[in-house]
Amino acid sequence: MLKMENMILKEGKVLPGGILKVGSFLNQQINTVLMKSAGEEIERLFCATEVNKVLTIEASGIALAVAAGMQLSVPVVFAKKHKTSNVDGNVYSTKVHSHTHGVDYDVVVSKDYIGKDDKVLIVDDFLAHGKAMQGLIDIAGQAGADVAGIVVAVEKCFQGGGDALRDKGLRVEALAAIESMEPNKIVFR
Amino acid sequence: MLKMENMILKEGKVLPGGILKVGSFLNQQINTVLMKSAGEEIERLFCATEVNKVLTIEASGIALAVAAGMQLSVPVVFAKKHKTSNVDGNVYSTKVHSHTHGVDYDVVVSKDYIGKDDKVLIVDDFLAHGKAMQGLIDIAGQAGADVAGIVVAVEKCFQGGGDALRDKGLRVEALAAIESMEPNKIVFR
C-alpha cells in the first residue's frame, strides 16, 4: 500500500536493534486519514473471505483493527495482555514472549467473544518475529475458529515471522513489507 | 444517542458495586457499526469547535477515539498506562487512581504528540468517578493545550465525575448518561 510506505519513508525513524519508530502515525499518535485508507485496503484484500470477526491485541493493534472492522462491518475483539497470571476459567490464554521488552506475558480473550463458528481476520500493527501473532493464532485455535488471514500495517521481513507463518500455509498480507532498513535507507519488498 | 442507550439496554449487564459490563460491544469486543455511528454523533457535537486532535487513554478508549478522529479527520493520541515509574524526560505524566482495580498508575504522553497549539477533544469509553479523565486534562494542561470538550460513550452520572467536570466549566458530553442502574433496570438521564 503506497500510502503506508510513503508515510514510513516520511515519518518513520530507524533505531538501533532493528526498531522502526512509527509513533507519529501508527502507534501513540494515529493518523486517522491513513487508517481509513488502510481499512479500505484491508476490505479490498479480504472482502471475499467471509470474515465475520477481526481479532487483534491491545493496545497498538486496536486502531487498525477498528478501521478494518468498520470497512468490513464486523466486530473487533481485542486480546488483553497480562503480566501476571490473574486469568480466570472463562478465557482462552497463551504465553507470548516480547522481544522488545524482554518479558513473557499472558494473552487472554474471553470465551464469550470467539468460538468455533468464527472466521477471523487477525490484525496487528507490526509483524516482526511473529510471537504475538502466533499467540493470537493459538487463541483462535483453542476457540476452534478458522483463521481467514493475517494483515499487518508493517512487516519487518528480515526478522522472519511473516515468512514462517506463510510456510505454514497462512495467508499473510502486509500494507508495507520492509526487506531491509538502516537509518535513512528503507527498502520495501 | 439512542443507539448507544438501546445497546446498553440490550447487552449491558449490571454487576454489584456499580459496575456496568459492556464487553460485548464497547470493550473487549467492539461493535464497529455502533462505533461508526458514535463517531458521526461526536462529529455532529464537536465539528464547530476546531478540534485538531483527539486524546484518549489505552486500551478501551482507543476504538471510540479512532471512530471520532476518522469522522473529524484529526489524529488520535493515546496516553499509555504504566504501573511502574519507567518514565523518561520526554513525556508529560500524571498519577491516576483506578477505582476498578484499586491501584495507582502513571498516565504518560510523549511531548512530541501534544503541545500548546493543540485544541483537544478528550474521548473515553466510561466516565464514572472521573479520575482517568482528570489525568488526561492534567496532561493537556501540562502541554499548554486547550480542552475543547470531553465525550464518553457511557457516563455513570451517579458516581459524580461528569458533573464535577461540568462544575469546572468544561463541556462534557455522554452518548449515554446513566442516572441510576440496578439489575434489569437502567435509567438514563
Tab-separated table of C-alpha atoms in Angstrom:
chain	number	residue	atom	x	y	z
A	1	MET	CA	0.000	0.000	0.000
A	2	LEU	CA	1.767	3.059	-1.315
A	3	LYS	CA	0.353	5.477	1.277
A	4	MET	CA	1.702	3.358	4.141
A	5	GLU	CA	5.130	3.035	2.505
A	6	ASN	CA	5.284	6.753	1.839
A	7	MET	CA	4.341	7.572	5.437
A	8	ILE	CA	7.068	5.238	6.702
A	9	LEU	CA	9.605	6.949	4.421
A	10	LYS	CA	8.416	10.392	5.558
A	11	GLU	CA	7.980	9.911	9.301
A	12	GLY	CA	9.461	6.539	10.320
A	13	LYS	CA	12.712	6.502	12.261
A	14	VAL	CA	15.107	3.553	12.136
A	15	LEU	CA	16.715	2.958	15.537
A	16	PRO	CA	19.478	0.523	16.535
A	17	GLY	CA	18.408	-3.082	17.153
A	18	GLY	CA	16.048	-3.362	14.183
A	19	ILE	CA	13.487	-0.979	15.662
A	20	LEU	CA	11.293	1.185	13.429
A	21	LYS	CA	9.673	4.062	15.289
A	22	VAL	CA	6.291	4.961	13.824
A	23	GLY	CA	4.811	6.645	16.888
A	24	SER	CA	3.795	9.744	14.944
A	25	PHE	CA	1.216	7.988	12.751
A	26	LEU	CA	0.687	4.341	13.787
A	27	ASN	CA	1.296	3.896	17.493
A	28	GLN	CA	0.987	6.541	20.139
A	29	GLN	CA	-0.345	9.050	17.634
A	30	ILE	CA	-2.661	7.603	14.997
A	31	ASN	CA	-3.143	9.217	11.605
A	32	THR	CA	-6.860	8.558	11.116
A	33	VAL	CA	-6.878	9.523	7.431
A	34	LEU	CA	-4.193	6.891	6.798
A	35	MET	CA	-6.081	4.388	8.997
A	36	LYS	CA	-9.238	4.899	6.948
A	37	SER	CA	-7.321	4.190	3.731
A	38	ALA	CA	-5.725	1.163	5.391
A	39	GLY	CA	-9.178	-0.121	6.371
A	40	GLU	CA	-10.334	0.239	2.758
A	41	GLU	CA	-7.275	-1.657	1.526
A	42	ILE	CA	-7.898	-4.461	4.041
A	43	GLU	CA	-11.520	-4.661	2.896
A	44	ARG	CA	-10.313	-4.971	-0.714
A	45	LEU	CA	-7.900	-7.763	0.256
A	46	PHE	CA	-10.283	-9.794	2.425
A	47	CYS	CA	-13.862	-8.963	1.343
A	48	ALA	CA	-14.177	-12.307	-0.481
A	49	THR	CA	-13.227	-14.402	2.558
A	50	GLU	CA	-16.436	-14.208	4.623
A	51	VAL	CA	-14.537	-12.945	7.673
A	52	ASN	CA	-17.022	-12.378	10.492
A	53	LYS	CA	-14.651	-11.040	13.147
A	54	VAL	CA	-11.390	-9.138	13.455
A	55	LEU	CA	-9.001	-10.284	16.203
A	56	THR	CA	-6.206	-8.073	17.495
A	57	ILE	CA	-4.158	-7.391	20.621
A	58	GLU	CA	-4.080	-4.336	22.869
A	59	ALA	CA	-3.077	-1.588	22.605
A	60	SER	CA	-1.452	-0.562	19.361
A	61	GLY	CA	-3.312	-3.098	17.194
A	62	ILE	CA	-6.704	-1.662	18.060
A	63	ALA	CA	-6.720	1.366	15.745
A	64	LEU	CA	-6.004	-0.602	12.557
A	65	ALA	CA	-8.342	-3.390	13.660
A	66	VAL	CA	-11.190	-0.907	14.176
A	67	ALA	CA	-10.510	0.673	10.778
A	68	ALA	CA	-10.668	-2.791	9.186
A	69	GLY	CA	-13.740	-3.863	11.175
A	70	MET	CA	-15.616	-0.697	10.196
A	71	GLN	CA	-14.973	-1.284	6.498
A	72	LEU	CA	-15.876	-4.978	6.720
A	73	SER	CA	-18.819	-4.233	9.089
A	74	VAL	CA	-17.720	-6.942	11.507
A	75	PRO	CA	-16.907	-6.724	15.233
A	76	VAL	CA	-13.381	-6.397	16.569
A	77	VAL	CA	-12.197	-8.493	19.513
A	78	PHE	CA	-9.006	-7.489	21.242
A	79	ALA	CA	-6.854	-9.786	23.356
A	80	LYS	CA	-5.600	-8.388	26.630
A	81	LYS	CA	-2.029	-8.625	27.858
A	82	HIS	CA	-1.422	-9.580	31.469
A	83	LYS	CA	1.996	-9.646	33.068
A	84	THR	CA	0.604	-11.616	35.979
A	85	SER	CA	-1.499	-14.748	35.873
A	86	ASN	CA	-4.827	-13.333	37.042
A	87	VAL	CA	-6.618	-15.426	34.460
A	88	ASP	CA	-9.953	-16.986	35.380
A	89	GLY	CA	-11.592	-20.010	33.805
A	90	ASN	CA	-13.750	-18.312	31.209
A	91	VAL	CA	-10.902	-17.301	28.878
A	92	TYR	CA	-8.557	-18.639	26.249
A	93	SER	CA	-4.980	-17.744	27.119
A	94	THR	CA	-1.477	-18.310	25.858
A	95	LYS	CA	2.035	-17.126	26.773
A	96	VAL	CA	3.907	-14.740	24.485
A	97	HIS	CA	7.494	-13.547	24.686
A	98	SER	CA	8.120	-9.902	23.831
A	99	HIS	CA	11.461	-9.308	22.098
A	100	THR	CA	11.016	-5.547	22.515
A	101	HIS	CA	10.504	-5.641	26.275
A	102	GLY	CA	12.290	-8.905	27.103
A	103	VAL	CA	9.390	-10.314	29.157
A	104	ASP	CA	6.750	-13.027	28.924
A	105	TYR	CA	3.096	-12.131	29.257
A	106	ASP	CA	-0.279	-13.852	29.066
A	107	VAL	CA	-2.542	-13.082	26.114
A	108	VAL	CA	-6.174	-13.517	27.053
A	109	VAL	CA	-9.548	-13.475	25.245
A	110	SER	CA	-12.898	-14.184	26.888
A	111	LYS	CA	-14.606	-17.352	25.634
A	112	ASP	CA	-17.727	-15.219	25.140
A	113	TYR	CA	-16.210	-13.406	22.160
A	114	ILE	CA	-14.636	-16.063	19.955
A	115	GLY	CA	-15.860	-19.544	19.092
A	116	LYS	CA	-15.958	-22.371	16.587
A	117	ASP	CA	-18.324	-20.612	14.176
A	118	ASP	CA	-15.976	-17.668	13.745
A	119	LYS	CA	-13.814	-16.940	10.745
A	120	VAL	CA	-11.307	-14.410	11.994
A	121	LEU	CA	-9.006	-11.917	10.352
A	122	ILE	CA	-6.033	-11.275	12.629
A	123	VAL	CA	-4.828	-7.663	12.516
A	124	ASP	CA	-1.850	-6.020	14.192
A	125	ASP	CA	0.367	-3.011	13.695
A	126	PHE	CA	3.676	-4.909	13.388
A	127	LEU	CA	4.840	-8.352	12.344
A	128	ALA	CA	8.481	-8.955	13.244
A	129	HIS	CA	9.474	-12.256	14.905
A	130	GLY	CA	5.783	-13.135	14.957
A	131	LYS	CA	5.479	-14.117	18.615
A	132	ALA	CA	2.360	-12.042	19.330
A	133	MET	CA	0.827	-13.272	16.067
A	134	GLN	CA	1.488	-16.907	16.996
A	135	GLY	CA	-0.236	-16.211	20.305
A	136	LEU	CA	-3.336	-14.900	18.532
A	137	ILE	CA	-3.342	-17.889	16.141
A	138	ASP	CA	-3.089	-20.181	19.179
A	139	ILE	CA	-6.080	-18.412	20.795
A	140	ALA	CA	-8.117	-18.804	17.591
A	141	GLY	CA	-7.147	-22.497	17.520
A	142	GLN	CA	-8.233	-23.037	21.137
A	143	ALA	CA	-11.583	-21.483	20.239
A	144	GLY	CA	-11.959	-23.719	17.179
A	145	ALA	CA	-12.182	-20.644	14.940
A	146	ASP	CA	-10.868	-20.500	11.368
A	147	VAL	CA	-8.123	-18.018	10.551
A	148	ALA	CA	-9.044	-16.438	7.221
A	149	GLY	CA	-5.833	-14.474	7.121
A	150	ILE	CA	-3.445	-12.118	8.795
A	151	VAL	CA	-2.861	-8.475	7.949
A	152	VAL	CA	-0.406	-6.060	9.481
A	153	ALA	CA	0.452	-2.437	8.837
A	154	VAL	CA	4.194	-3.131	8.773
A	155	GLU	CA	6.054	-6.400	8.286
A	156	LYS	CA	9.751	-6.456	9.078
A	157	CYS	CA	10.524	-9.285	6.661
A	158	PHE	CA	14.147	-9.575	7.793
A	159	GLN	CA	13.001	-10.814	11.219
A	160	GLY	CA	11.327	-13.823	9.621
A	161	GLY	CA	7.984	-14.034	11.442
A	162	GLY	CA	5.819	-13.416	8.372
A	163	ASP	CA	7.515	-15.976	6.129
A	164	ALA	CA	7.383	-18.591	8.906
A	165	LEU	CA	3.606	-18.137	9.017
A	166	ARG	CA	3.357	-18.288	5.197
A	167	ASP	CA	5.326	-21.553	5.298
A	168	LYS	CA	2.540	-22.952	7.492
A	169	GLY	CA	0.047	-22.138	4.735
A	170	LEU	CA	-1.438	-18.996	6.270
A	171	ARG	CA	-2.321	-16.009	4.147
A	172	VAL	CA	-0.240	-13.085	5.440
A	173	GLU	CA	-0.630	-9.589	3.978
A	174	ALA	CA	1.425	-6.536	4.921
A	175	LEU	CA	0.401	-2.997	3.974
A	176	ALA	CA	4.133	-2.232	3.961
A	177	ALA	CA	6.741	-5.006	3.889
A	178	ILE	CA	10.258	-3.936	4.794
A	179	GLU	CA	13.016	-6.092	3.298
A	180	SER	CA	15.854	-4.215	4.959
A	181	MET	CA	16.369	-0.981	6.808
A	182	GLU	CA	19.072	1.254	8.149
A	183	PRO	CA	18.985	4.960	9.056
A	184	ASN	CA	17.777	6.907	6.004
A	185	LYS	CA	17.515	3.758	3.862
A	186	ILE	CA	14.394	1.613	3.963
A	187	VAL	CA	13.922	-0.996	1.228
A	188	PHE	CA	10.441	-2.433	0.674
A	189	ARG	CA	9.837	-5.966	-0.572
B	1	MET	CA	-27.602	8.850	21.460
B	2	LEU	CA	-30.455	6.397	21.137
B	3	LYS	CA	-28.388	3.614	19.513
B	4	MET	CA	-25.936	3.591	22.426
B	5	GLU	CA	-28.740	3.562	25.008
B	6	ASN	CA	-30.526	0.744	23.202
B	7	MET	CA	-27.340	-1.322	23.009
B	8	ILE	CA	-26.783	-0.849	26.749
B	9	LEU	CA	-30.350	-1.976	27.446
B	10	LYS	CA	-29.945	-4.959	25.130
B	11	GLU	CA	-26.441	-6.204	26.012
B	12	GLY	CA	-25.226	-4.358	29.117
B	13	LYS	CA	-25.033	-6.258	32.402
B	14	VAL	CA	-25.283	-4.501	35.759
B	15	LEU	CA	-22.962	-6.108	38.315
B	16	PRO	CA	-22.616	-5.430	42.051
B	17	GLY	CA	-20.503	-2.420	43.023
B	18	GLY	CA	-21.836	-0.046	40.367
B	19	ILE	CA	-20.196	-1.921	37.504
B	20	LEU	CA	-21.760	-1.977	34.037
B	21	LYS	CA	-20.366	-4.723	31.825
B	22	VAL	CA	-20.368	-3.723	28.149
B	23	GLY	CA	-17.681	-6.118	26.963
B	24	SER	CA	-19.797	-7.438	24.112
B	25	PHE	CA	-19.926	-4.145	22.179
B	26	LEU	CA	-17.700	-1.457	23.731
B	27	ASN	CA	-14.722	-3.032	25.466
B	28	GLN	CA	-13.186	-6.362	24.693
B	29	GLN	CA	-15.465	-6.843	21.705
B	30	ILE	CA	-16.193	-3.694	19.714
B	31	ASN	CA	-19.332	-3.272	17.622
B	32	THR	CA	-17.873	-1.347	14.691
B	33	VAL	CA	-21.256	-0.384	13.217
B	34	LEU	CA	-22.158	1.240	16.547
B	35	MET	CA	-18.704	2.853	16.731
B	36	LYS	CA	-19.161	4.386	13.287
B	37	SER	CA	-22.493	5.895	14.366
B	38	ALA	CA	-20.866	7.112	17.573
B	39	GLY	CA	-18.105	8.788	15.556
B	40	GLU	CA	-20.723	10.549	13.423
B	41	GLU	CA	-22.541	11.754	16.558
B	42	ILE	CA	-19.287	13.063	18.040
B	43	GLU	CA	-18.554	14.892	14.778
B	44	ARG	CA	-22.024	16.495	14.955
B	45	LEU	CA	-21.426	17.582	18.570
B	46	PHE	CA	-17.912	18.970	18.115
B	47	CYS	CA	-17.466	19.901	14.433
B	48	ALA	CA	-17.827	23.621	15.252
B	49	THR	CA	-15.047	23.624	17.863
B	50	GLU	CA	-11.944	23.474	15.643
B	51	VAL	CA	-10.633	20.423	17.467
B	52	ASN	CA	-7.334	19.390	15.871
B	53	LYS	CA	-6.589	16.288	17.962
B	54	VAL	CA	-8.371	13.569	19.887
B	55	LEU	CA	-6.781	12.488	23.179
B	56	THR	CA	-7.638	9.183	24.838
B	57	ILE	CA	-6.134	6.513	27.092
B	58	GLU	CA	-5.261	2.902	26.341
B	59	ALA	CA	-6.761	0.421	25.794
B	60	SER	CA	-10.537	0.617	25.800
B	61	GLY	CA	-10.742	4.315	24.837
B	62	ILE	CA	-8.934	3.776	21.544
B	63	ALA	CA	-11.812	2.372	19.466
B	64	LEU	CA	-14.198	5.274	20.128
B	65	ALA	CA	-11.352	7.784	19.782
B	66	VAL	CA	-10.408	6.376	16.366
B	67	ALA	CA	-14.062	6.467	15.264
B	68	ALA	CA	-14.243	10.126	16.337
B	69	GLY	CA	-10.882	11.011	14.809
B	70	MET	CA	-11.833	9.448	11.480
B	71	GLN	CA	-15.035	11.480	11.287
B	72	LEU	CA	-13.305	14.704	12.332
B	73	SER	CA	-10.240	13.887	10.154
B	74	VAL	CA	-7.851	14.636	13.008
B	75	PRO	CA	-5.163	12.451	14.610
B	76	VAL	CA	-5.724	10.454	17.780
B	77	VAL	CA	-3.141	10.432	20.560
B	78	PHE	CA	-3.423	7.798	23.231
B	79	ALA	CA	-1.899	8.030	26.700
B	80	LYS	CA	-0.151	4.951	27.994
B	81	LYS	CA	-0.648	3.475	31.444
B	82	HIS	CA	2.386	2.374	33.391
B	83	LYS	CA	2.222	0.613	36.727
B	84	THR	CA	5.886	1.319	37.312
B	85	SER	CA	7.733	4.611	37.021
B	86	ASN	CA	9.770	3.921	33.910
B	87	VAL	CA	9.062	7.410	32.664
B	88	ASP	CA	11.804	9.297	30.844
B	89	GLY	CA	12.155	13.033	30.411
B	90	ASN	CA	10.413	13.499	27.087
B	91	VAL	CA	6.874	12.884	28.357
B	92	TYR	CA	4.047	14.506	30.241
B	93	SER	CA	2.880	12.266	33.052
B	94	THR	CA	0.433	12.225	35.936
B	95	LYS	CA	-0.731	9.748	38.557
B	96	VAL	CA	-4.233	8.278	38.388
B	97	HIS	CA	-6.044	6.089	40.883
B	98	SER	CA	-8.175	3.272	39.449
B	99	HIS	CA	-11.318	2.575	41.493
B	100	THR	CA	-11.937	-0.594	39.471
B	101	HIS	CA	-8.526	-2.132	40.117
B	102	GLY	CA	-7.602	-0.385	43.377
B	103	VAL	CA	-4.156	0.704	42.169
B	104	ASP	CA	-2.319	3.877	41.167
B	105	TYR	CA	-0.684	4.116	37.777
B	106	ASP	CA	1.195	6.673	35.699
B	107	VAL	CA	-0.509	8.130	32.634
B	108	VAL	CA	2.046	9.164	30.046
B	109	VAL	CA	2.028	11.020	26.705
B	110	SER	CA	5.128	11.870	24.675
B	111	LYS	CA	5.821	15.603	24.391
B	112	ASP	CA	6.163	15.045	20.633
B	113	TYR	CA	2.416	14.482	20.236
B	114	ILE	CA	0.685	17.223	22.211
B	115	GLY	CA	1.591	20.884	22.589
B	116	LYS	CA	0.417	24.426	23.138
B	117	ASP	CA	-1.092	24.857	19.677
B	118	ASP	CA	-3.425	21.892	20.133
B	119	LYS	CA	-7.137	22.037	20.791
B	120	VAL	CA	-8.003	18.586	22.047
B	121	LEU	CA	-11.182	16.587	22.347
B	122	ILE	CA	-10.811	14.062	25.159
B	123	VAL	CA	-12.559	10.755	24.427
B	124	ASP	CA	-13.006	7.693	26.616
B	125	ASP	CA	-15.342	4.754	26.932
B	126	PHE	CA	-16.504	5.424	30.518
B	127	LEU	CA	-16.814	8.413	32.821
B	128	ALA	CA	-17.515	7.355	36.393
B	129	HIS	CA	-15.538	8.990	39.238
B	130	GLY	CA	-13.567	10.837	36.578
B	131	LYS	CA	-10.062	10.026	37.785
B	132	ALA	CA	-8.708	8.944	34.397
B	133	MET	CA	-10.374	11.971	32.800
B	134	GLN	CA	-8.759	14.335	35.318
B	135	GLY	CA	-5.427	12.719	34.451
B	136	LEU	CA	-5.934	13.440	30.746
B	137	ILE	CA	-6.999	17.036	31.497
B	138	ASP	CA	-3.868	17.414	33.618
B	139	ILE	CA	-1.718	16.125	30.720
B	140	ALA	CA	-3.374	18.592	28.318
B	141	GLY	CA	-2.729	21.363	30.858
B	142	GLN	CA	0.965	20.448	31.184
B	143	ALA	CA	1.248	20.621	27.400
B	144	GLY	CA	-0.464	24.034	27.296
B	145	ALA	CA	-3.182	22.606	25.044
B	146	ASP	CA	-6.814	23.770	25.109
B	147	VAL	CA	-9.511	21.241	26.015
B	148	ALA	CA	-12.381	21.809	23.575
B	149	GLY	CA	-14.515	19.243	25.331
B	150	ILE	CA	-14.917	15.764	26.678
B	151	VAL	CA	-17.020	12.979	25.212
B	152	VAL	CA	-17.581	9.499	26.558
B	153	ALA	CA	-19.633	6.547	25.391
B	154	VAL	CA	-21.142	5.981	28.851
B	155	GLU	CA	-21.371	8.346	31.808
B	156	LYS	CA	-22.340	6.858	35.156
B	157	CYS	CA	-23.851	10.108	36.461
B	158	PHE	CA	-24.416	8.687	39.949
B	159	GLN	CA	-20.661	8.432	40.507
B	160	GLY	CA	-20.311	12.190	40.083
B	161	GLY	CA	-17.221	12.545	37.894
B	162	GLY	CA	-19.026	14.167	34.956
B	163	ASP	CA	-20.854	16.817	36.963
B	164	ALA	CA	-17.659	17.700	38.846
B	165	LEU	CA	-16.006	18.441	35.484
B	166	ARG	CA	-19.053	20.445	34.314
B	167	ASP	CA	-18.832	22.492	37.532
B	168	LYS	CA	-15.319	23.463	36.457
B	169	GLY	CA	-16.767	24.864	33.221
B	170	LEU	CA	-15.787	22.013	30.932
B	171	ARG	CA	-18.110	20.813	28.176
B	172	VAL	CA	-18.862	17.150	28.902
B	173	GLU	CA	-20.998	15.069	26.534
B	174	ALA	CA	-22.078	11.480	27.071
B	175	LEU	CA	-23.510	9.315	24.286
B	176	ALA	CA	-25.432	7.524	27.042
B	177	ALA	CA	-25.794	9.044	30.529
B	178	ILE	CA	-26.946	6.649	33.219
B	179	GLU	CA	-28.751	8.279	36.130
B	180	SER	CA	-29.230	5.060	38.081
B	181	MET	CA	-28.916	1.353	37.499
B	182	GLU	CA	-29.699	-1.972	39.084
B	183	PRO	CA	-30.056	-5.428	37.513
B	184	ASN	CA	-32.679	-5.210	34.751
B	185	LYS	CA	-33.371	-1.524	35.439
B	186	ILE	CA	-31.219	1.175	33.852
B	187	VAL	CA	-32.489	4.762	33.932
B	188	PHE	CA	-30.944	7.280	31.541
B	189	ARG	CA	-30.638	10.967	32.364
